[in-house]
Short mmCIF file of C-alpha atoms in Angstrom, two decimals:
data_model
loop_
_atom_site.label_atom_id
_atom_site.label_comp_id
_atom_site.label_asym_id
_atom_site.label_seq_id
_atom_site.Cartn_x
_atom_site.Cartn_y
_atom_site.Cartn_z
CA MET A 246 56.84 -20.71 9.83
CA SER A 247 53.03 -20.02 8.79
CA ARG A 248 51.12 -23.15 7.39
CA TYR A 249 48.65 -20.84 5.68
CA ASN A 250 50.37 -19.03 3.06
CA LEU A 251 48.36 -15.64 3.78
CA HIS A 252 47.75 -12.30 2.13
CA ASN A 253 46.20 -8.96 2.46
CA SER A 254 43.96 -9.01 -0.50
CA TYR A 255 40.95 -10.88 0.86
CA LYS A 256 37.68 -8.59 1.64
CA ALA A 257 35.24 -10.84 3.71
CA ILE A 258 35.17 -13.58 6.09
CA VAL A 259 31.78 -15.55 6.14
CA ILE A 260 30.89 -18.19 8.74
CA GLY A 261 28.12 -20.52 8.71
CA GLY A 262 26.99 -22.15 11.74
CA SER A 263 23.99 -24.45 13.51
CA ALA A 264 24.05 -26.47 16.59
CA GLY A 265 26.59 -26.64 18.52
CA SER A 266 28.46 -23.68 17.09
CA PHE A 267 27.47 -21.20 19.71
CA GLN A 268 30.32 -21.57 21.89
CA GLY A 269 32.80 -21.52 18.97
CA ILE A 270 31.73 -18.12 17.54
CA ILE A 271 32.04 -16.49 21.08
CA LYS A 272 35.35 -17.71 21.42
CA ILE A 273 36.11 -16.17 17.97
CA LEU A 274 34.71 -12.96 18.46
CA SER A 275 35.99 -12.66 21.92
CA GLN A 276 39.64 -13.31 20.20
CA VAL A 277 39.43 -11.67 17.22
CA SER A 278 40.58 -7.50 18.00
CA ALA A 279 38.90 -4.31 17.68
CA GLY A 280 39.91 -2.84 14.30
CA PHE A 281 39.69 -6.34 12.47
CA PRO A 282 40.19 -5.68 8.94
CA LEU A 283 37.41 -7.58 7.08
CA PRO A 284 33.71 -7.78 7.77
CA ILE A 285 32.94 -10.94 9.30
CA ILE A 286 29.40 -12.10 7.79
CA MET A 287 27.63 -14.81 9.93
CA ALA A 288 24.48 -16.91 8.92
CA LEU A 289 23.78 -18.86 11.86
CA HIS A 290 20.98 -21.18 12.48
CA ARG A 291 18.32 -19.42 15.38
CA LEU A 292 14.79 -19.45 15.93
CA LYS A 293 13.13 -17.64 13.64
CA HIS A 294 10.55 -16.30 16.18
CA VAL A 295 12.96 -14.87 18.58
CA ARG A 296 14.25 -11.44 17.10
CA HIS A 297 16.46 -10.48 20.11
CA GLY A 298 18.99 -11.59 22.19
CA PHE A 299 21.05 -13.25 20.08
CA VAL A 300 23.16 -10.02 18.82
CA GLU A 301 23.32 -9.17 22.42
CA ALA A 302 24.81 -12.69 24.06
CA LEU A 303 27.24 -12.56 20.90
CA SER A 304 28.14 -8.98 21.87
CA ILE A 305 29.19 -9.84 25.75
CA LYS A 306 32.33 -10.85 24.95
CA SER A 307 33.24 -9.63 21.83
CA ASN A 308 35.83 -7.08 20.77
CA ILE A 309 34.38 -5.74 17.44
CA LYS A 310 30.86 -4.75 16.76
CA ILE A 311 28.19 -6.98 16.17
CA VAL A 312 25.16 -5.87 13.88
CA GLU A 313 21.96 -7.47 12.55
CA PRO A 314 21.89 -5.40 8.96
CA GLU A 315 18.82 -3.91 7.64
CA ASP A 316 17.63 -4.27 3.96
CA LYS A 317 20.61 -2.62 1.64
CA GLU A 318 22.60 -1.76 4.82
CA SER A 319 26.57 -1.15 3.28
CA ILE A 320 29.07 -3.55 4.45
CA ARG A 321 31.55 -2.19 6.45
CA LYS A 322 35.17 -3.83 7.90
CA GLY A 323 35.81 -4.49 11.41
CA ILE A 324 32.14 -5.40 11.98
CA ALA A 325 30.69 -8.81 12.38
CA TYR A 326 27.14 -8.98 10.63
CA LEU A 327 24.58 -11.51 12.03
CA ALA A 328 21.89 -12.76 9.66
CA PRO A 329 18.36 -11.45 11.21
CA ALA A 330 15.95 -14.44 12.39
CA ASN A 331 13.67 -15.72 9.95
CA TYR A 332 15.54 -13.80 6.71
CA HIS A 333 18.05 -14.77 4.54
CA LEU A 334 20.79 -12.68 4.23
CA SER A 335 22.94 -12.13 0.96
CA VAL A 336 25.55 -9.85 -0.09
CA GLU A 337 24.89 -7.62 -3.61
CA LEU A 338 27.22 -6.09 -6.04
CA GLY A 339 27.82 -2.78 -4.39
CA ASN A 340 28.86 -4.27 -1.36
CA TYR A 341 25.39 -3.57 0.83
CA PHE A 342 23.20 -6.51 2.44
CA SER A 343 20.06 -7.68 1.20
CA LEU A 344 17.47 -9.50 3.14
CA SER A 345 14.64 -11.84 1.59
CA THR A 346 12.08 -13.79 2.66
CA GLU A 347 11.88 -16.66 0.37
CA GLU A 348 11.41 -20.22 1.05
CA MET A 349 13.44 -21.96 3.37
CA VAL A 350 16.65 -23.64 2.02
CA ASN A 351 17.51 -27.11 4.18
CA ASN A 352 14.82 -26.14 6.57
CA SER A 353 16.57 -23.21 7.65
CA ARG A 354 16.31 -19.21 7.04
CA PRO A 355 18.69 -17.51 7.27
CA ALA A 356 20.62 -20.30 5.20
CA ILE A 357 23.83 -20.59 5.16
CA ASP A 358 24.07 -21.66 1.96
CA ILE A 359 21.79 -18.43 0.00
CA THR A 360 24.70 -16.15 2.40
CA LEU A 361 28.13 -18.46 1.30
CA SER A 362 26.79 -18.65 -2.34
CA SER A 363 26.12 -14.55 -2.77
CA SER A 364 29.20 -14.13 -0.98
CA ALA A 365 31.05 -16.35 -3.05
CA TYR A 366 29.58 -14.64 -6.46
CA LEU A 367 30.24 -10.92 -5.24
CA TYR A 368 33.98 -11.68 -3.57
CA ARG A 369 35.00 -14.81 -5.60
CA ASN A 370 38.71 -15.35 -4.87
CA LYS A 371 38.79 -12.55 -2.13
CA LEU A 372 36.35 -14.95 0.43
CA ILE A 373 37.25 -16.84 3.37
CA GLY A 374 34.16 -19.28 3.90
CA ILE A 375 34.35 -21.01 7.58
CA LEU A 376 31.71 -23.79 8.73
CA LEU A 377 31.36 -24.82 11.95
CA SER A 378 29.43 -27.31 13.94
CA GLY A 379 26.01 -28.30 12.75
CA ALA A 380 23.07 -30.95 12.22
CA ASN A 381 22.15 -30.66 9.15
CA ARG A 382 23.61 -29.91 5.57
CA ASP A 383 23.03 -26.57 4.94
CA GLY A 384 26.50 -24.70 3.68
CA ALA A 385 28.25 -27.54 1.84
CA VAL A 386 27.03 -26.51 -1.19
CA GLY A 387 27.94 -22.65 -0.63
CA MET A 388 31.20 -23.70 0.26
CA LYS A 389 31.29 -25.18 -2.72
CA GLN A 390 30.56 -22.31 -4.53
CA ILE A 391 33.47 -20.56 -2.29
CA LYS A 392 36.16 -23.26 -3.67
CA ASP A 393 34.98 -23.26 -7.10
CA LYS A 394 35.66 -19.55 -7.50
CA GLY A 395 38.81 -19.36 -6.01
CA GLY A 396 37.96 -18.61 -2.20
CA LEU A 397 39.47 -20.08 0.87
CA THR A 398 37.72 -22.74 2.66
CA ILE A 399 37.80 -23.94 6.47
CA VAL A 400 35.75 -26.23 8.62
CA GLN A 401 35.36 -26.70 12.17
CA ASP A 402 37.13 -30.13 12.68
CA PRO A 403 34.74 -32.80 12.72
CA ALA A 404 36.39 -34.32 15.80
CA GLU A 405 35.85 -31.19 17.83
CA CYS A 406 32.54 -30.57 16.57
CA MET A 407 29.52 -30.91 19.20
CA ILE A 408 27.56 -32.35 15.79
CA ASP A 409 29.95 -32.99 12.98
CA THR A 410 27.12 -33.39 10.00
CA MET A 411 27.75 -30.14 9.00
CA PRO A 412 31.44 -29.89 8.18
CA LYS A 413 31.45 -33.44 7.21
CA ALA A 414 28.90 -32.77 4.72
CA ALA A 415 30.89 -29.72 3.24
CA LEU A 416 34.21 -32.03 3.47
CA SER A 417 32.79 -34.68 1.52
CA LEU A 418 31.21 -32.27 -1.20
CA THR A 419 34.19 -30.03 -2.27
CA THR A 420 37.94 -29.06 -1.48
CA ILE A 421 38.55 -27.67 1.94
CA ASP A 422 41.77 -25.94 2.43
CA HIS A 423 41.83 -26.28 6.20
CA THR A 424 40.27 -28.49 9.16
CA LEU A 425 40.89 -26.45 12.24
CA SER A 426 40.03 -26.59 15.76
CA ILE A 427 38.57 -23.10 17.31
CA ASP A 428 41.82 -22.31 18.78
CA ASN A 429 43.19 -22.94 15.41
CA ILE A 430 40.72 -20.73 13.60
CA VAL A 431 41.35 -18.03 16.17
CA ALA A 432 45.40 -18.27 15.29
CA PHE A 433 44.34 -18.34 12.00
CA LEU A 434 42.40 -15.25 12.03
CA LYS A 435 45.16 -13.42 14.02
CA GLU A 436 47.61 -14.70 11.62
CA LEU A 437 45.75 -13.18 9.13
CA GLN A 438 44.90 -9.65 10.66
CA GLN A 439 48.78 -9.35 11.02
CA HIS A 440 49.18 -9.00 7.25
CA TYR A 441 46.70 -5.87 6.91
CA LYS A 442 49.04 -4.19 8.86
CA MET B 2 21.01 -28.19 -13.21
CA ILE B 3 21.84 -24.81 -14.00
CA THR B 4 23.28 -23.28 -10.81
CA GLU B 5 24.77 -19.82 -11.66
CA LEU B 6 23.34 -17.02 -14.12
CA ASP B 7 25.45 -14.44 -15.23
CA ILE B 8 24.37 -10.29 -15.62
CA ALA B 9 23.93 -10.77 -19.16
CA ASP B 10 21.66 -13.59 -18.74
CA LEU B 11 19.59 -11.95 -16.38
CA LYS B 12 19.79 -8.97 -18.47
CA LYS B 13 18.29 -10.37 -21.64
CA ILE B 14 15.39 -11.66 -19.12
CA THR B 15 14.20 -8.12 -17.77
CA GLU B 16 14.57 -6.57 -21.33
CA LEU B 17 12.54 -9.27 -23.16
CA ILE B 18 9.56 -8.96 -20.51
CA LEU B 19 10.00 -5.24 -20.48
CA GLN B 20 9.37 -4.86 -24.26
CA ARG B 21 6.99 -7.77 -24.49
CA HIS B 22 4.63 -7.67 -21.10
CA GLY B 23 5.50 -4.14 -19.79
CA TYR B 24 7.05 -5.23 -16.68
CA ASP B 25 10.03 -3.73 -15.36
CA PHE B 26 12.34 -5.97 -13.25
CA ARG B 27 15.53 -4.18 -14.03
CA ASP B 28 15.54 -2.30 -10.73
CA TYR B 29 15.17 -5.59 -8.50
CA ALA B 30 17.46 -6.52 -6.24
CA MET B 31 20.01 -8.89 -7.75
CA SER B 32 20.61 -12.04 -5.41
CA SER B 33 17.22 -12.59 -4.92
CA PHE B 34 15.98 -11.98 -8.50
CA LYS B 35 18.70 -14.35 -9.84
CA ARG B 36 17.62 -17.28 -7.15
CA ARG B 37 14.07 -16.60 -8.61
CA VAL B 38 15.32 -17.03 -11.89
CA LEU B 39 17.32 -20.21 -11.18
CA ARG B 40 14.37 -21.79 -9.47
CA ILE B 41 11.98 -21.49 -12.18
CA LEU B 42 14.42 -22.68 -14.87
CA GLU B 43 14.53 -25.53 -12.22
CA LEU B 44 11.40 -26.42 -11.23
CA GLY B 45 10.21 -26.28 -15.05
CA GLY B 46 13.33 -27.81 -16.49
CA LEU B 47 14.07 -24.94 -18.55
CA THR B 48 17.63 -23.37 -19.91
CA ILE B 49 18.12 -19.66 -20.44
CA ASP B 50 17.11 -20.19 -24.07
CA THR B 51 14.25 -22.33 -23.99
CA LEU B 52 12.65 -19.67 -21.01
CA LEU B 53 13.50 -17.00 -23.54
CA LYS B 54 11.51 -18.46 -25.95
CA GLN B 55 8.63 -19.28 -23.91
CA LEU B 56 8.30 -16.21 -22.63
CA SER B 57 8.61 -14.67 -26.45
CA ASP B 58 6.09 -17.16 -27.94
CA GLN B 59 3.42 -18.03 -25.35
CA PRO B 60 1.73 -15.15 -23.99
CA ASP B 61 0.37 -16.83 -20.89
CA TYR B 62 3.40 -17.99 -20.01
CA ILE B 63 4.33 -14.44 -18.11
CA ASN B 64 1.48 -15.43 -15.48
CA ASP B 65 3.28 -18.39 -14.24
CA PHE B 66 6.60 -16.62 -14.59
CA LEU B 67 5.32 -14.00 -12.47
CA ASP B 68 4.07 -16.37 -9.91
CA GLY B 69 7.69 -18.30 -9.42
CA LEU B 70 9.36 -14.73 -9.44
CA THR B 71 7.24 -13.16 -6.85
CA VAL B 72 8.01 -14.42 -3.41
CA ASN B 73 5.08 -15.81 -1.83
CA VAL B 74 6.23 -16.96 1.42
CA THR B 75 4.27 -15.47 4.63
CA GLU B 76 2.34 -16.11 8.05
CA MET B 77 -0.62 -14.62 9.38
CA PHE B 78 0.34 -12.82 12.41
CA ARG B 79 4.06 -12.77 11.16
CA ASP B 80 5.83 -10.36 13.65
CA PRO B 81 3.19 -10.55 16.71
CA GLY B 82 4.71 -7.32 18.05
CA PHE B 83 3.38 -5.44 15.21
CA TRP B 84 -0.11 -6.54 15.13
CA ARG B 85 -0.21 -5.74 18.79
CA LEU B 86 1.35 -2.26 18.10
CA LEU B 87 -1.73 -1.82 15.52
CA ARG B 88 -4.27 -2.95 17.52
CA GLU B 89 -3.06 -0.81 20.59
CA GLU B 90 -1.68 2.35 19.17
CA ILE B 91 -1.77 2.78 15.43
CA ILE B 92 -5.57 1.82 14.87
CA PRO B 93 -6.31 4.02 18.14
CA GLY B 94 -4.37 6.83 16.30
CA ILE B 95 -6.15 6.49 13.33
CA LEU B 96 -9.85 6.20 14.83
CA LEU B 97 -9.26 9.89 16.74
CA ASN B 98 -9.71 11.23 13.80
CA ASN B 99 -11.89 8.79 11.48
CA LYS B 100 -14.39 6.46 12.25
CA GLN B 101 -14.44 4.83 9.27
CA PHE B 102 -10.61 4.28 7.25
CA LYS B 103 -9.16 3.00 4.35
CA ILE B 104 -6.15 0.54 4.32
CA TRP B 105 -3.73 -0.64 1.58
CA HIS B 106 -2.10 -3.99 1.53
CA ALA B 107 0.91 -3.61 -1.31
CA GLY B 108 2.42 -6.74 -2.14
CA CYS B 109 -0.54 -8.63 -0.39
CA SER B 110 0.80 -12.17 -1.88
CA SER B 111 -1.58 -15.22 -0.69
CA GLY B 112 -3.72 -12.69 1.82
CA GLU B 113 -2.32 -14.01 5.08
CA GLU B 114 -1.72 -10.14 6.00
CA VAL B 115 -5.51 -9.31 4.80
CA ILE B 116 -7.14 -12.14 6.95
CA SER B 117 -4.90 -11.14 10.04
CA MET B 118 -5.96 -7.40 9.92
CA ASN B 119 -9.90 -8.88 9.20
CA ILE B 120 -9.47 -10.70 12.55
CA MET B 121 -7.87 -7.70 14.27
CA LEU B 122 -10.16 -5.33 13.33
CA LYS B 123 -13.40 -7.86 13.84
CA GLU B 124 -12.05 -8.30 17.59
CA MET B 125 -11.88 -4.94 17.67
CA GLY B 126 -15.61 -4.62 16.29
CA LEU B 127 -14.29 -2.00 13.73
CA MET B 128 -14.45 -4.63 10.31
CA ASN B 129 -17.19 -2.70 9.00
CA ASP B 130 -15.99 0.58 8.99
CA VAL B 131 -13.04 -0.25 7.38
CA THR B 132 -12.23 -0.58 3.66
CA ILE B 133 -9.39 -2.61 2.29
CA ILE B 134 -7.74 -2.52 -1.11
CA ALA B 135 -5.31 -5.79 -1.57
CA THR B 136 -3.03 -5.63 -4.43
CA ASP B 137 -0.47 -7.92 -5.80
CA LEU B 138 1.66 -8.18 -9.70
CA ASP B 139 0.47 -11.66 -9.64
CA THR B 140 -2.68 -12.76 -10.76
CA VAL B 141 -2.04 -16.39 -9.42
CA ILE B 142 -1.41 -15.29 -6.32
CA LEU B 143 -4.37 -13.10 -5.81
CA ASP B 144 -6.80 -16.00 -6.89
CA LYS B 145 -5.15 -17.80 -3.94
CA ALA B 146 -6.09 -14.74 -1.62
CA LYS B 147 -9.53 -14.56 -2.85
CA SER B 148 -9.95 -18.44 -1.88
CA ALA B 149 -8.96 -17.65 1.84
CA THR B 150 -7.73 -21.36 1.86
CA TYR B 151 -4.81 -22.50 3.09
CA PRO B 152 -2.46 -25.44 3.86
CA LEU B 153 -3.49 -26.82 7.19
CA LYS B 154 -0.22 -27.32 8.08
CA ASN B 155 0.67 -23.68 7.64
CA MET B 156 -2.06 -22.99 10.53
CA GLU B 157 0.50 -24.11 13.46
CA VAL B 158 3.20 -21.34 12.87
CA ASN B 159 -0.27 -19.05 12.23
CA GLU B 160 -1.98 -20.22 15.52
CA LYS B 161 1.35 -19.81 17.65
CA ASN B 162 1.68 -16.04 16.13
CA TYR B 163 -2.22 -15.43 17.13
CA ILE B 164 -1.31 -16.78 20.23
CA ARG B 165 1.57 -14.21 20.84
CA PHE B 166 -0.54 -11.39 19.44
CA GLN B 167 -3.26 -12.09 22.38
CA GLY B 168 -5.47 -12.32 20.18
CA LYS B 169 -9.05 -13.11 21.99
CA TYR B 170 -10.11 -16.61 20.50
CA SER B 171 -8.02 -19.26 18.62
CA LEU B 172 -7.73 -19.02 14.74
CA LYS B 173 -9.73 -22.22 14.76
CA ASN B 174 -13.07 -20.16 15.14
CA TYR B 175 -12.26 -18.57 11.46
CA TYR B 176 -11.62 -21.64 9.46
CA ARG B 177 -12.92 -24.93 8.89
CA GLU B 178 -10.97 -27.91 7.77
CA GLU B 179 -11.68 -29.67 4.99
CA ASN B 180 -9.37 -32.16 2.86
CA GLY B 181 -5.76 -30.76 4.51
CA ARG B 182 -6.92 -27.44 4.25
CA ALA B 183 -8.19 -24.27 6.18
CA ILE B 184 -10.73 -22.54 4.53
CA PHE B 185 -11.32 -19.25 6.13
CA ASN B 186 -15.05 -17.74 6.58
CA PRO B 187 -15.51 -15.90 3.70
CA GLU B 188 -16.94 -13.10 5.81
CA LEU B 189 -13.34 -11.87 6.49
CA LEU B 190 -12.68 -10.46 2.99
CA LYS B 191 -16.33 -8.86 2.46
CA ASN B 192 -14.66 -5.43 2.99
CA VAL B 193 -11.95 -6.42 0.80
CA SER B 194 -11.26 -5.69 -3.13
CA PHE B 195 -8.28 -7.56 -4.42
CA ARG B 196 -6.92 -5.73 -7.30
CA ARG B 197 -3.37 -6.38 -9.66
CA HIS B 198 -1.50 -3.43 -9.37
CA ASP B 199 2.34 -3.24 -10.16
CA LEU B 200 4.36 -0.99 -7.75
CA VAL B 201 6.89 -0.44 -10.07
CA THR B 202 5.21 0.63 -13.33
CA GLY B 203 1.40 1.22 -11.76
CA ASP B 204 0.55 4.44 -10.09
CA ALA B 205 -1.12 5.66 -6.99
CA PHE B 206 -4.45 5.11 -7.29
CA ASN B 207 -6.28 6.26 -4.30
CA LYS B 208 -5.74 7.43 -0.40
CA PHE B 209 -5.35 5.69 2.31
CA ASP B 210 -4.95 5.78 6.18
CA LEU B 211 -2.64 3.07 6.78
CA ILE B 212 -0.52 1.12 4.04
CA LEU B 213 1.03 -2.04 5.00
CA CYS B 214 4.34 -3.30 2.72
CA ARG B 215 6.12 -5.38 5.13
CA ASN B 216 8.83 -7.51 3.43
CA VAL B 217 8.23 -6.19 -0.48
CA MET B 218 10.80 -3.88 -0.86
CA ILE B 219 13.61 -5.75 0.23
CA TYR B 220 13.39 -7.23 -3.26
CA PHE B 221 14.10 -3.92 -4.79
CA ASN B 222 17.62 -2.15 -4.93
CA GLN B 223 17.60 1.31 -3.29
CA ALA B 224 16.43 3.54 -6.43
CA LEU B 225 13.66 1.96 -6.91
CA GLN B 226 12.77 1.63 -2.94
CA ASN B 227 12.97 5.18 -3.43
CA GLN B 228 10.28 5.81 -6.34
CA VAL B 229 7.88 3.47 -4.48
CA LEU B 230 8.17 5.34 -1.31
CA LYS B 231 7.25 8.36 -3.22
CA LYS B 232 3.77 6.53 -4.68
CA PHE B 233 2.99 5.46 -0.87
CA HIS B 234 3.71 9.00 0.38
CA ASN B 235 1.13 10.06 -2.51
CA SER B 236 -1.15 7.11 -1.21
CA LEU B 237 -1.17 8.67 2.19
CA PHE B 238 -3.49 10.87 3.80
CA LYS B 239 -1.74 13.64 5.65
CA TYR B 240 -1.01 11.90 9.18
CA GLY B 241 -1.84 8.45 7.48
CA TYR B 242 1.03 5.12 8.77
CA LEU B 243 3.03 3.30 6.60
CA ALA B 244 4.33 -0.37 8.16
CA ILE B 245 7.38 -1.76 6.54
CA GLY B 246 9.13 -4.89 7.28
CA THR B 247 11.09 -4.66 10.50
CA LYS B 248 14.69 -4.92 8.93
CA GLU B 249 13.57 -2.79 5.95
CA SER B 250 15.06 1.08 6.22
CA LEU B 251 14.23 4.21 4.63
CA ILE B 252 16.50 6.54 5.84
CA TRP B 253 18.21 7.07 2.13
CA CYS B 254 14.86 7.58 0.62
CA GLU B 255 14.78 11.19 -0.46
CA TYR B 256 11.20 11.77 0.87
CA VAL B 257 12.09 9.82 3.94
CA ASN B 258 11.76 13.77 5.97
CA ARG B 259 8.18 13.98 5.07
CA PHE B 260 7.70 11.07 7.41
CA ILE B 261 8.05 10.66 10.88
CA VAL B 262 8.94 7.16 12.60
CA VAL B 263 6.03 6.05 14.88
CA ASN B 264 7.74 3.10 15.95
CA GLN B 265 11.57 1.88 15.18
CA GLU B 266 11.34 -1.35 16.41
CA GLU B 267 8.54 -2.37 14.27
CA LYS B 268 9.06 -0.17 11.55
CA VAL B 269 5.81 2.07 11.40
CA TYR B 270 6.20 5.49 9.71
CA LYS B 271 3.75 8.82 9.69
CA LYS B 272 3.28 11.14 7.07
CA ILE B 273 3.60 14.34 8.19
CA LYS B 274 4.32 16.56 4.97
CA ASP B 275 2.68 16.91 1.58
#
């Protein structure tokens, strides 16, 4: 019946997005229901000097709480975390976040690769990585690291992306388990949630 | 290219540096520490073994290593709202009690924040009333800070921040251009003393009215953040101010109750108890 062969041992979902991903993110957050059984960790490219407004914009239609974590904040399920403006967001052994102001990676801070890479290291095969529309190659290396550690990899269908460079870069660098439209990513997440009941 | 290090590799490095050189990185946040070491390996074309050998056999290499390890990415007037708060509330608050006062920039890196501070103080007519101590672990970066010279390409973002800070003039009033570099007026550093100091192993060394340590403790784990906050507490006069990065937090530190929050948004605290 299902295409996905899902189970309830995943510990986190990490989502990367850039140009053209905003509407997709909004849709995903508006469709997952409250009490989602995993943390959703989002690294989205954003204006570095605009500290406010992004969480509020994402929150309007979201059923789950959206938080820009502070340094060393614990990671909790059922919350969507957004990398703050002008900081890289990592996860640490011990299941908490850390922030950094290191050099930009792929011309980006927050860089998707940093969040994905540290998540792959922490969660290993218990991680789901999702990469959405975007205009550069950020996230491809991180998706490869997720795959190499046994995690599950999903990209937004390039045919649907406003700008398909980012998912295509990941597709050419590593094995992507599922290439899905936003609607199907939503369906995937709803099905995943059923496994935790 | 090495893309992954395990904990055992990192431990070998931290133990060697501690024994041989006296720097203690055991309580640094692991993900960023690992990325810094990977970057040093990549830029130097090194392996873990050759890195360990260099750290062990070449006494001077530690300075380059520290320079690679510390994150030296910063901007002038980073978070302009913070600088407006300093100008409009914090500095006037200090002036209520003291005509002259002292500031510590802990982890000053290449000195952008020190320059910003003195530009602000100069525009407030206060520069001669303030003594600044600026410290960093990294001697290479301290030399850069002393030179007050920055790549011209950095000045676009610095100028944008300065405009958002609503400074009186233009940053161009404070530097001259030469060979693709912005060289700031040395007068802007006349009240500044740069010193090497390690927040981890160093002691409190003076008392201050204001300490800035923004986006430095994010590279430490919580245990170390807790220790460093005690040193800051010990280094502040009663009713002195501490500014940390906008996404940092002190709420889990033992000494948090000895401070009150002056501004939650910009993360400025005030010491209220000894």
